[in-house]
XYZ file of C-alpha atoms in Angstrom:
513
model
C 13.867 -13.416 -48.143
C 16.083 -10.599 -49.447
C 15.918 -7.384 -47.634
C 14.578 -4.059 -48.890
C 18.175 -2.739 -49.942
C 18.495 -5.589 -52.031
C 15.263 -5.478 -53.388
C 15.935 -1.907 -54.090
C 19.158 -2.440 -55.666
C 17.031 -4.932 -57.470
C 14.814 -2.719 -58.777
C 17.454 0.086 -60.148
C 19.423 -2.493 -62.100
C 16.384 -3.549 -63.905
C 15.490 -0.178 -64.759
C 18.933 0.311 -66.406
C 18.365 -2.324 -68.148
C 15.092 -1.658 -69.420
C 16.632 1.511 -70.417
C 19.103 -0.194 -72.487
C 16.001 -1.871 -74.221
C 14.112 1.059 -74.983
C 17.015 2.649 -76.358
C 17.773 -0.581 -78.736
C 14.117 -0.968 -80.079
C 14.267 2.931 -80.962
C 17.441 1.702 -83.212
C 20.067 4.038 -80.595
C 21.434 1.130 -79.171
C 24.340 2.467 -77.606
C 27.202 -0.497 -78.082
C 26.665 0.186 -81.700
C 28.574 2.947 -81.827
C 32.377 1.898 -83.105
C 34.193 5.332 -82.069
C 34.134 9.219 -81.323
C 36.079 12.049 -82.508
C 37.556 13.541 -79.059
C 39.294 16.960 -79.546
C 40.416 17.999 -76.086
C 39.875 16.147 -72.606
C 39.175 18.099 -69.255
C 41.819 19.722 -68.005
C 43.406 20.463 -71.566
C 39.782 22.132 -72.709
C 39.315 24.509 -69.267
C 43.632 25.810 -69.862
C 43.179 26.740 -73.390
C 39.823 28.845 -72.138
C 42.114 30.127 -69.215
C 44.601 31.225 -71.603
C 41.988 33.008 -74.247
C 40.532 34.695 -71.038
C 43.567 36.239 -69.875
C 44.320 37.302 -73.522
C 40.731 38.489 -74.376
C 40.152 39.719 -70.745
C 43.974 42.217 -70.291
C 42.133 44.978 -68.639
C 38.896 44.550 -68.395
C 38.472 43.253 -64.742
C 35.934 45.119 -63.976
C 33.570 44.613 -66.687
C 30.430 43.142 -65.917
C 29.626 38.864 -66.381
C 27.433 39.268 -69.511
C 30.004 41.997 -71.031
C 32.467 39.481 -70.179
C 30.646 36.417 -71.684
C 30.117 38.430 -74.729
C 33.520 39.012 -75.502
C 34.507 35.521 -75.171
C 31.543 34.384 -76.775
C 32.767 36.040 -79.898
C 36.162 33.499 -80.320
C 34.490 29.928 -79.261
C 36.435 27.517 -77.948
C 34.827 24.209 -79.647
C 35.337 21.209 -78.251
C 34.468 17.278 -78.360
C 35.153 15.504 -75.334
C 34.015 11.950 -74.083
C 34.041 10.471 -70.107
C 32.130 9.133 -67.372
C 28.722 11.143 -66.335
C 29.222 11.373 -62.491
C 26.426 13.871 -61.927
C 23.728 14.937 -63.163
C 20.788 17.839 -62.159
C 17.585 17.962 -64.229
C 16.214 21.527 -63.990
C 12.815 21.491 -66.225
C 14.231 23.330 -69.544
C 17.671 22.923 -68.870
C 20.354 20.311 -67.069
C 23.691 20.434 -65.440
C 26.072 17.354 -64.852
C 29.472 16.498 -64.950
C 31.901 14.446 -67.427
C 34.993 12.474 -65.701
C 37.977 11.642 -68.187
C 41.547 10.542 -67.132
C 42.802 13.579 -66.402
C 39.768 15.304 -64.608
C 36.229 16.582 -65.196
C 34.400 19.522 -66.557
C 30.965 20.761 -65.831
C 28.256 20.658 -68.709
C 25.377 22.650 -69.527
C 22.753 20.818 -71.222
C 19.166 22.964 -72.604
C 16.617 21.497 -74.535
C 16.877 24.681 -77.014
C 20.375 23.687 -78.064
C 19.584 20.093 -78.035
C 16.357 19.827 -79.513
C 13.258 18.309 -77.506
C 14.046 14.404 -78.101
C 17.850 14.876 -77.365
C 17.363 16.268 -74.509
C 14.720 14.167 -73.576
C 17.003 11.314 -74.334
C 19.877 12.957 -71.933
C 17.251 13.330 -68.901
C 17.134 9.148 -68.805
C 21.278 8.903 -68.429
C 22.452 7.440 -65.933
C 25.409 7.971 -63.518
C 28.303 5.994 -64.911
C 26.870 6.591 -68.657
C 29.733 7.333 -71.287
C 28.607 10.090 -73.250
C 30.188 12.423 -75.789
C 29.779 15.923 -75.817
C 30.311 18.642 -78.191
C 29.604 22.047 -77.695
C 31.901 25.445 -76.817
C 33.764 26.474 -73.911
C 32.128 29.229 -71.356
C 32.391 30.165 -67.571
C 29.402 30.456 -65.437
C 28.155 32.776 -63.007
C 29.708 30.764 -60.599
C 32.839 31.332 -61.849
C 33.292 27.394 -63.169
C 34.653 26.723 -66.899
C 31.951 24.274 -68.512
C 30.914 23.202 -71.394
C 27.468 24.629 -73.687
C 26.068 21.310 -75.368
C 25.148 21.017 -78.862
C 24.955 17.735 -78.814
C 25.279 14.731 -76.529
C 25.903 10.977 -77.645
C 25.314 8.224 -75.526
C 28.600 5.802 -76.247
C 28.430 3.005 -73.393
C 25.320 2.530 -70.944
C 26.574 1.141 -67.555
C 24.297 -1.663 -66.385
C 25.845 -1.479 -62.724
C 25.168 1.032 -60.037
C 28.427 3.228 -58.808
C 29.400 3.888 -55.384
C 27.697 6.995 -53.785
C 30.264 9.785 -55.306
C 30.753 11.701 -51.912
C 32.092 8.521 -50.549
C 34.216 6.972 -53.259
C 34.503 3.416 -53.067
C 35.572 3.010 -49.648
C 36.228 -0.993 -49.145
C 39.540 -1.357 -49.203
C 39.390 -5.548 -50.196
C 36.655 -4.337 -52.890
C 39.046 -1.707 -54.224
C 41.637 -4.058 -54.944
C 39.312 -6.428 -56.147
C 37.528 -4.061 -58.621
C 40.160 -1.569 -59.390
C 38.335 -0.616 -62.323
C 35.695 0.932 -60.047
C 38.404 2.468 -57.484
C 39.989 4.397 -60.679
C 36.705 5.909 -61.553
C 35.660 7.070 -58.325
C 38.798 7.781 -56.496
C 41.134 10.825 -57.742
C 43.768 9.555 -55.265
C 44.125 6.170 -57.179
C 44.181 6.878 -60.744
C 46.933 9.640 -59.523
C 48.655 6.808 -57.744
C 49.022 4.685 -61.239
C 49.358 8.094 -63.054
C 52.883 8.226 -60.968
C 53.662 4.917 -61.155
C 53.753 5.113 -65.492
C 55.888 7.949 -64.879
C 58.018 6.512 -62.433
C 58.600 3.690 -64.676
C 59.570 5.884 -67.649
C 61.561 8.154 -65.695
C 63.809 5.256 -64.809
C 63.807 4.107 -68.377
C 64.884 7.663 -69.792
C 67.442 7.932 -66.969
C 69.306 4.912 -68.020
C 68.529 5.348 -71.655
C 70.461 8.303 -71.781
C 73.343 6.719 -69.931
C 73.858 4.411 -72.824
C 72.030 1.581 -70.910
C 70.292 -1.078 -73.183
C 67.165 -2.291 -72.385
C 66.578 -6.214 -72.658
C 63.988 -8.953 -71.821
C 64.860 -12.675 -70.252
C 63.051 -15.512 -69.349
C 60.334 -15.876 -67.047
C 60.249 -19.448 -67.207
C 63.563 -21.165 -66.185
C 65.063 -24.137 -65.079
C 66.945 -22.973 -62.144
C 65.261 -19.952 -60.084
C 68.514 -18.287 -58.760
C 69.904 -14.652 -58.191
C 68.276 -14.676 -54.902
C 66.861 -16.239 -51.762
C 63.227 -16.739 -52.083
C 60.900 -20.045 -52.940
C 59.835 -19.600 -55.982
C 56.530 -21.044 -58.139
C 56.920 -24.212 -59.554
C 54.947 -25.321 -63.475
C 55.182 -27.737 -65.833
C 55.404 -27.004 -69.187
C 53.496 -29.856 -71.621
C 55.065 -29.808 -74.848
C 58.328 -30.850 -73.786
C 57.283 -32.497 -70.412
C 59.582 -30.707 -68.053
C 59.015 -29.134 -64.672
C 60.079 -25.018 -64.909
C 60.078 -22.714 -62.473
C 58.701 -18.724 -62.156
C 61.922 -16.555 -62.014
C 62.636 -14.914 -58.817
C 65.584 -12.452 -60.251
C 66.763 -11.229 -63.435
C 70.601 -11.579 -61.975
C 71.888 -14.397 -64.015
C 70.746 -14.033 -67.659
C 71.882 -10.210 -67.435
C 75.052 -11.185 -66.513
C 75.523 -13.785 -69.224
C 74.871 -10.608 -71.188
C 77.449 -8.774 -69.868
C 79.834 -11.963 -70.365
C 78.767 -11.869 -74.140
C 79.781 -8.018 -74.360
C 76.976 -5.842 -74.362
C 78.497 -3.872 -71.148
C 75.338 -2.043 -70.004
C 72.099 -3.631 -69.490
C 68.929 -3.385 -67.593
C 65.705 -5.211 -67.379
C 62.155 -3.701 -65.579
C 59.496 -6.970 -65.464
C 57.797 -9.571 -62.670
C 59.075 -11.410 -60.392
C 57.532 -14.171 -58.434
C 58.373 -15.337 -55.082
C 56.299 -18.099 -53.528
C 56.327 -16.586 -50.186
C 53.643 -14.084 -47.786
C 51.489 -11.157 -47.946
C 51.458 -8.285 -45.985
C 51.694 -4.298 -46.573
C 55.315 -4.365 -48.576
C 55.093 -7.713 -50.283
C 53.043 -8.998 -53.374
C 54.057 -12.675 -55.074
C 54.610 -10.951 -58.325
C 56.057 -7.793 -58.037
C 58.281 -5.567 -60.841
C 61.998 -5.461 -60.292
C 64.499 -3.213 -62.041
C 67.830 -4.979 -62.436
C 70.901 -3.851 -63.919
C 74.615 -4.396 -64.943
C 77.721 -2.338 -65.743
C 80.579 -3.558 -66.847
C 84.553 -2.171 -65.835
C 82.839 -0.612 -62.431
C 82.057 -1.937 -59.093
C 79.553 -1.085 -55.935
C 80.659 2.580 -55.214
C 79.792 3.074 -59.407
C 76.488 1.789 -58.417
C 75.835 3.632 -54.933
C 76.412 7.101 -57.425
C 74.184 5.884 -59.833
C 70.963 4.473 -57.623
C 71.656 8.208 -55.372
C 71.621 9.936 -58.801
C 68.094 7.714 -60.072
C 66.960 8.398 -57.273
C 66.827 12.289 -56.607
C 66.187 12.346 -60.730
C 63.073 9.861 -60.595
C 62.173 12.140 -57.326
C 62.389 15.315 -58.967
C 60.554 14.443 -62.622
C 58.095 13.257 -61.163
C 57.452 15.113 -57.433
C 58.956 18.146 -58.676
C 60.974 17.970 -55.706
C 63.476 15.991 -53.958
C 61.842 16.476 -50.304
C 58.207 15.162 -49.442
C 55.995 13.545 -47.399
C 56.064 10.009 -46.306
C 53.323 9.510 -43.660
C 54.390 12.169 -40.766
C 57.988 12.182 -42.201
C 59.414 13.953 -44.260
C 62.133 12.188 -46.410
C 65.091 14.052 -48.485
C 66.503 12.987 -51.606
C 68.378 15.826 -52.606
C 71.246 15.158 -49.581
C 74.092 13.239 -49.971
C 73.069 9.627 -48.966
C 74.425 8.400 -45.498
C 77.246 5.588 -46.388
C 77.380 2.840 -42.879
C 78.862 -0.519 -42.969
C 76.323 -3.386 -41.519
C 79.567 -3.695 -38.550
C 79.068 0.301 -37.867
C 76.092 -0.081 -38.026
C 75.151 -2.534 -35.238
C 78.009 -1.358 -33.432
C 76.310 1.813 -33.357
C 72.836 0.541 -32.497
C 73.761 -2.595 -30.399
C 77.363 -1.783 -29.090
C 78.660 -4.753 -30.067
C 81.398 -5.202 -32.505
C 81.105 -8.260 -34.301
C 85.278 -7.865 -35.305
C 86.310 -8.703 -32.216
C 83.280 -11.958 -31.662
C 86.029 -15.470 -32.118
C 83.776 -17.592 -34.278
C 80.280 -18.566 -34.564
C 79.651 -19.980 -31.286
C 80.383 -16.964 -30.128
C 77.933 -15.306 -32.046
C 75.020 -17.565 -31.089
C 75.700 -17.014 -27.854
C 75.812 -13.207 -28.724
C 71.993 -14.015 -30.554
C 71.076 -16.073 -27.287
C 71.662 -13.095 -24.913
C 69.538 -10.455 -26.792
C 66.841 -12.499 -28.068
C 67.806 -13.080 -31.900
C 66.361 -16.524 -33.415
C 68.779 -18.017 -35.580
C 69.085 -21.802 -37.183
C 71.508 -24.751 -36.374
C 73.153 -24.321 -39.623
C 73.641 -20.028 -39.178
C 77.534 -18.987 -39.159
C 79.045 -15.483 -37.263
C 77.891 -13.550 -40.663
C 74.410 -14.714 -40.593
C 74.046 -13.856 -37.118
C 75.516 -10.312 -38.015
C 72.899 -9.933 -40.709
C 70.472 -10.616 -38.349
C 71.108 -8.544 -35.684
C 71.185 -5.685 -38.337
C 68.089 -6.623 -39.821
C 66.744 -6.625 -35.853
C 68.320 -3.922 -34.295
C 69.006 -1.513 -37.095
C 66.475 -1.434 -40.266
C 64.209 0.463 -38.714
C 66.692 2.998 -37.555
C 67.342 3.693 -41.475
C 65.031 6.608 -42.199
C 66.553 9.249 -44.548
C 68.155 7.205 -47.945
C 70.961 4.957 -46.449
C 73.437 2.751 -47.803
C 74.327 -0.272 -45.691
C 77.354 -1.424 -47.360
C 80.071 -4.568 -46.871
C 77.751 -7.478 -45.637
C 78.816 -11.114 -44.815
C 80.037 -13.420 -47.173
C 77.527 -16.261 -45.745
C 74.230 -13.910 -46.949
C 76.001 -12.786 -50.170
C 76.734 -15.962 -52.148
C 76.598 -13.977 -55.729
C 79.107 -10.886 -54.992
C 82.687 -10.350 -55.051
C 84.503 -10.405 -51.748
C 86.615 -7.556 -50.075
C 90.067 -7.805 -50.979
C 91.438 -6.989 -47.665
C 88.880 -8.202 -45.334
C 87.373 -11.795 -47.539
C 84.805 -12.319 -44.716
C 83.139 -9.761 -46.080
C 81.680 -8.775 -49.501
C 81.538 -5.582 -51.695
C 77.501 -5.454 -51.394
C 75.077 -2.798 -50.571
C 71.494 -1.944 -49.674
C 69.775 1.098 -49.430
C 67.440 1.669 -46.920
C 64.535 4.509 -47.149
C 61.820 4.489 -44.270
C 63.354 1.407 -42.667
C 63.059 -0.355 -46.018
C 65.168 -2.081 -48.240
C 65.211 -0.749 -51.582
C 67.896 -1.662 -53.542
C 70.816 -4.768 -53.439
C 73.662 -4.414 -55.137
C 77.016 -5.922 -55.675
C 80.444 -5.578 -57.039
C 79.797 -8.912 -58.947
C 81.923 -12.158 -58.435
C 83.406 -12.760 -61.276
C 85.598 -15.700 -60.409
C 83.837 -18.873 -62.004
C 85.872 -21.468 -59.038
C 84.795 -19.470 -56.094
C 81.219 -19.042 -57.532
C 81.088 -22.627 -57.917
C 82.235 -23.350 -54.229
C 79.421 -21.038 -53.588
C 76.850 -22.668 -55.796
C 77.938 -25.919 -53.506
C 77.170 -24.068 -50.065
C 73.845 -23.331 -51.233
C 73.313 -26.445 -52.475
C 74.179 -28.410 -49.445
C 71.648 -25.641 -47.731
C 68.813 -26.757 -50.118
C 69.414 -30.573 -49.311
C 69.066 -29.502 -45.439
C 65.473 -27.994 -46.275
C 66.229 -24.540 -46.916
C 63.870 -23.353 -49.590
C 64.922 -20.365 -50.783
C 68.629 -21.328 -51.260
C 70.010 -21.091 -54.626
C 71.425 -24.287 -57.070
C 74.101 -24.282 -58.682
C 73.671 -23.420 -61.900
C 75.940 -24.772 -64.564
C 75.640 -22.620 -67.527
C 76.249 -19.350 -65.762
C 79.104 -21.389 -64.393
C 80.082 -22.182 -67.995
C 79.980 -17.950 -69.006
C 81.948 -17.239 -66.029
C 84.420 -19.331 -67.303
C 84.296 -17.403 -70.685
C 84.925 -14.492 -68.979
C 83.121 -11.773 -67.519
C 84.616 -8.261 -66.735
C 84.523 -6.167 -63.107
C 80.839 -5.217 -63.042
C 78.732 -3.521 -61.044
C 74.922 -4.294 -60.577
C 71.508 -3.499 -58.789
C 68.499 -4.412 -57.781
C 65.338 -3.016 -56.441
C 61.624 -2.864 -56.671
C 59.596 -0.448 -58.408
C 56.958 -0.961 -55.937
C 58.383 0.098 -53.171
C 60.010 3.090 -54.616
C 56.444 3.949 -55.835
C 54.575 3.899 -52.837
C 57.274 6.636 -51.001
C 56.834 8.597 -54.437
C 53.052 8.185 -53.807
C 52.709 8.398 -50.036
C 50.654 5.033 -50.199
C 50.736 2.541 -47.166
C 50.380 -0.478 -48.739
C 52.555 -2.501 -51.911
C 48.755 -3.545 -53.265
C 47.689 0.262 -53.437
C 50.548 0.538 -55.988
C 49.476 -2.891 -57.758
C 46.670 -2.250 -60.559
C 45.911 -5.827 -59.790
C 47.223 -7.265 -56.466
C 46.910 -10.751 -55.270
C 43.988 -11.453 -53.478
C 42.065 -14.818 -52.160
C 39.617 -15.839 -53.972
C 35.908 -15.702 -53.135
């Protein structure tokens, strides 16, 4: 037997429903309506009345709140607006409420004298959640709050479904990732959240548009998932019977791009890596990639330092802020460390003078560092940084010159081969960016390619394949280049102070119920 909430609840969405009914057999049906004129929104309506107000108002302070309302009464502001009702108080002869668009809300005044008696009648049934237009002029109340004086209010959408309570927001997290359409109406914090993240994303795209970057789309469906080490989804596409694979990287069509000449390119679009959940990772998730011919990893450490404080500053307003309790700087030089220095200076141990990799697991053994069979001295490095050191890597970091056994894409150090010309930068203990000076010798990729390989036929899978057309556009020729990763997710949850990857995802991943 269903309880009394239920029944309730029940009750309220029949009435809205019977609502809806009325409304069509008096020929108003409200999904009828095809569009409405909207002049101003919100926030755009109450700063032009600011602005007429200081202009009307110079010097007259002190005048009384009808002598004031009469002056500005004189030059209306008329507007048209359209949003959410999220309020509304019925006082006998006259009504207030409240209209939510994207960018805010604004207060309305609604009498049956400006109306007329069935209007306003009509407007007493609304519900919270109703779309309504509204048109009417601009005034501030008593109270001091800009609103707007109806002349006339259309219903354009009737909601059927009752809204969270509006002094508590929709406060289920699983529901408000599961209906994010609700979340955007009732929580400020989240539609400012995605707000950010459309600017975040055109920031970037401005930023490398006026460094002569050129924007480009590749596949999504491939063959071979390579360009990084992650399991990625598995398909199969009918029409030409063949097995494909989700991409897990945009690495290696941009740099057959770069092979055929077109010497700056980037690419912002999903990902998908067939791997866990948890606060910083999604399976599809957007990744910014890009390539730059005739320059190598220090090209790309001044560029991602210079996106960084720009993206920071456009859309902040400032290159310091708030992360949690800390407080993170973007307008400092970044901090340049080696992945040696740097577990020298958090373990004391320098891996340059550790023999071979026997050594090393030993090394692993004696501090408690799980490694595999198949793990050389440079993975055991790696790991040791990513155990002793990540989390040390607060203020924007580069971690730069890792081992060639965990970089099987990148260009080695000319005087030191064990080692690669590779960075990452780390913000809050994360990793935000990879980036290489790219290998651009087609034999040593290919000996690579065969390491991998022989790590994919031992059961590792997230190793890469060998993948002979890149091999083939190596071969053509491909210039010095310099190229980065890193996800916009990430980048937009320090931007937006938010704990968690799916607060930044419109539509995360979720189980389904």
């Amino acid at each position: 037997m269903a309880d009394n909430n239920t029944q309730d609840l029940g009750q309220l969405l029949k009435v809205r429903r019977e609502k809806l009914a009325a409304l069509q057999e008096a020929g108003k049906d409200p999904f009828k309506i095809t569009k409405y004129n909207v002049t101003h929104h919100s926030t755009d309506a109450k700063a032009e009345y600011s602005a007429l107000e200081e202009k009307l108002l110079a010097g007259k302070e002190d005048l009384e709140y009808d002598a004031k309302r009469e002056i500005m009464d004189a030059s209306p502001i008329n507007v048209s607006i359209a949003g959410r009702l999220m309020s509304k108080r019925v006082m006998g002869k006259a009504s207030f409420g409240n209209v939510q668009d994207k960018p805010g809300n604004i207060q309305l005044y609604v009498s049956r004298d400006s109306l007329g008696e069935e209007p306003y009648a009509d407007f007493k049934k609304y519900d919270m959640g109703d779309i309504v237009g509204v048109e009417g002029f601009l005034f501030r109340t008593k109270m001091g709050e800009i609103s707007i004086h109806a002349n006339k209010v259309t219903l354009l959408s009737k909601s059927l479904q009752i809204l969270p309570e509006k002094y508590h927001g929709l406060t289920n997290t699983d529901m408000r990732y599961r209906q994010r359409y609700v979340d955007l109406i009732m929580n400020e914090d989240a539609r400012d959240t995605f707000i950010k993240r459309s600017k975040i994303i055109s920031t970037i795209r401005r930023f490398l548009d006026e460094k002569d970057f050129m924007e480009v789309e590749t596949p999504m469906l491939v063959a071979n998932a390579g360009g990084a080490a992650a399991r990625p989804f598995e398909t199969h596409f009918n029409a030409l019977d063949e097995d494909l694979k989700l991409r897990i990287s945009l690495e290696l069509y941009l740099k057959r791009l770069i092979v055929g000449g077109l010497e700056r390119v980037y690419e912002i679009g999903r990902v998908f890596r067939n791997e866990g959940l948890d606060t910083r990772h999604n399976p599809e998730f957007t990744l910014m990639e890009l390539y730059q011919a005739y320059t190598d990893y220090y090209g790309m450490m001044d560029l991602t330092e210079e996106m960084f404080r720009y993206v920071a500053s456009e859309v902040l307003g400032t290159t310091k802020f708030m992360y949690g309790d800390v407080e993170l700087d973007f307008g400092k030089p970044f901090e340049r460390i080696t992945m040696l220095d740097a577990v020298k200076k958090y373990t004391g141990i320098d891996f340059d003078t550790v023999k071979d990799d026997e050594e090393a697991k030993k090394l692993a053994k004696e501090k408690g560092v799980e490694f595999e069979d198949h793990h050389k001295k440079g993975d055991i490095l790696n790991l040791f940084f990513e155990e002793f050191c990540e989390d040390k890597m607060i203020q924007p970091t580069f971690v730069m010159d890792h081992p060639v056994e965990v970089s099987p894409l990148t260009k080695r150090k000319p005087d030191k081969p064990d080692y690669v010309e590779r960075f990452e930068l780390f913000i809050n203990g994360w990793e935000m960016c990879n980036a290489y000076s790219e290998l651009n010798d087609p034999i040593d990729q290919r000996e690579r390619f065969k390491a991998q390989d022989a790590l994919a036929d031992a059961g590792d899978e997230e190793a890469n394949h060998t993948d002979e057309d890149f091999l083939n556009a190596l071969e053509i020729g491909m210039a010095p280049t310099g190229g980065i990763g890193y996800g916009l997710d990430r980048l937009t949850m320090l931007l937006t102070n938010s704990p968690a990857i799916r607060d930044v995802l419109l539509f995360p991943t979720m189980r389904q119920i």
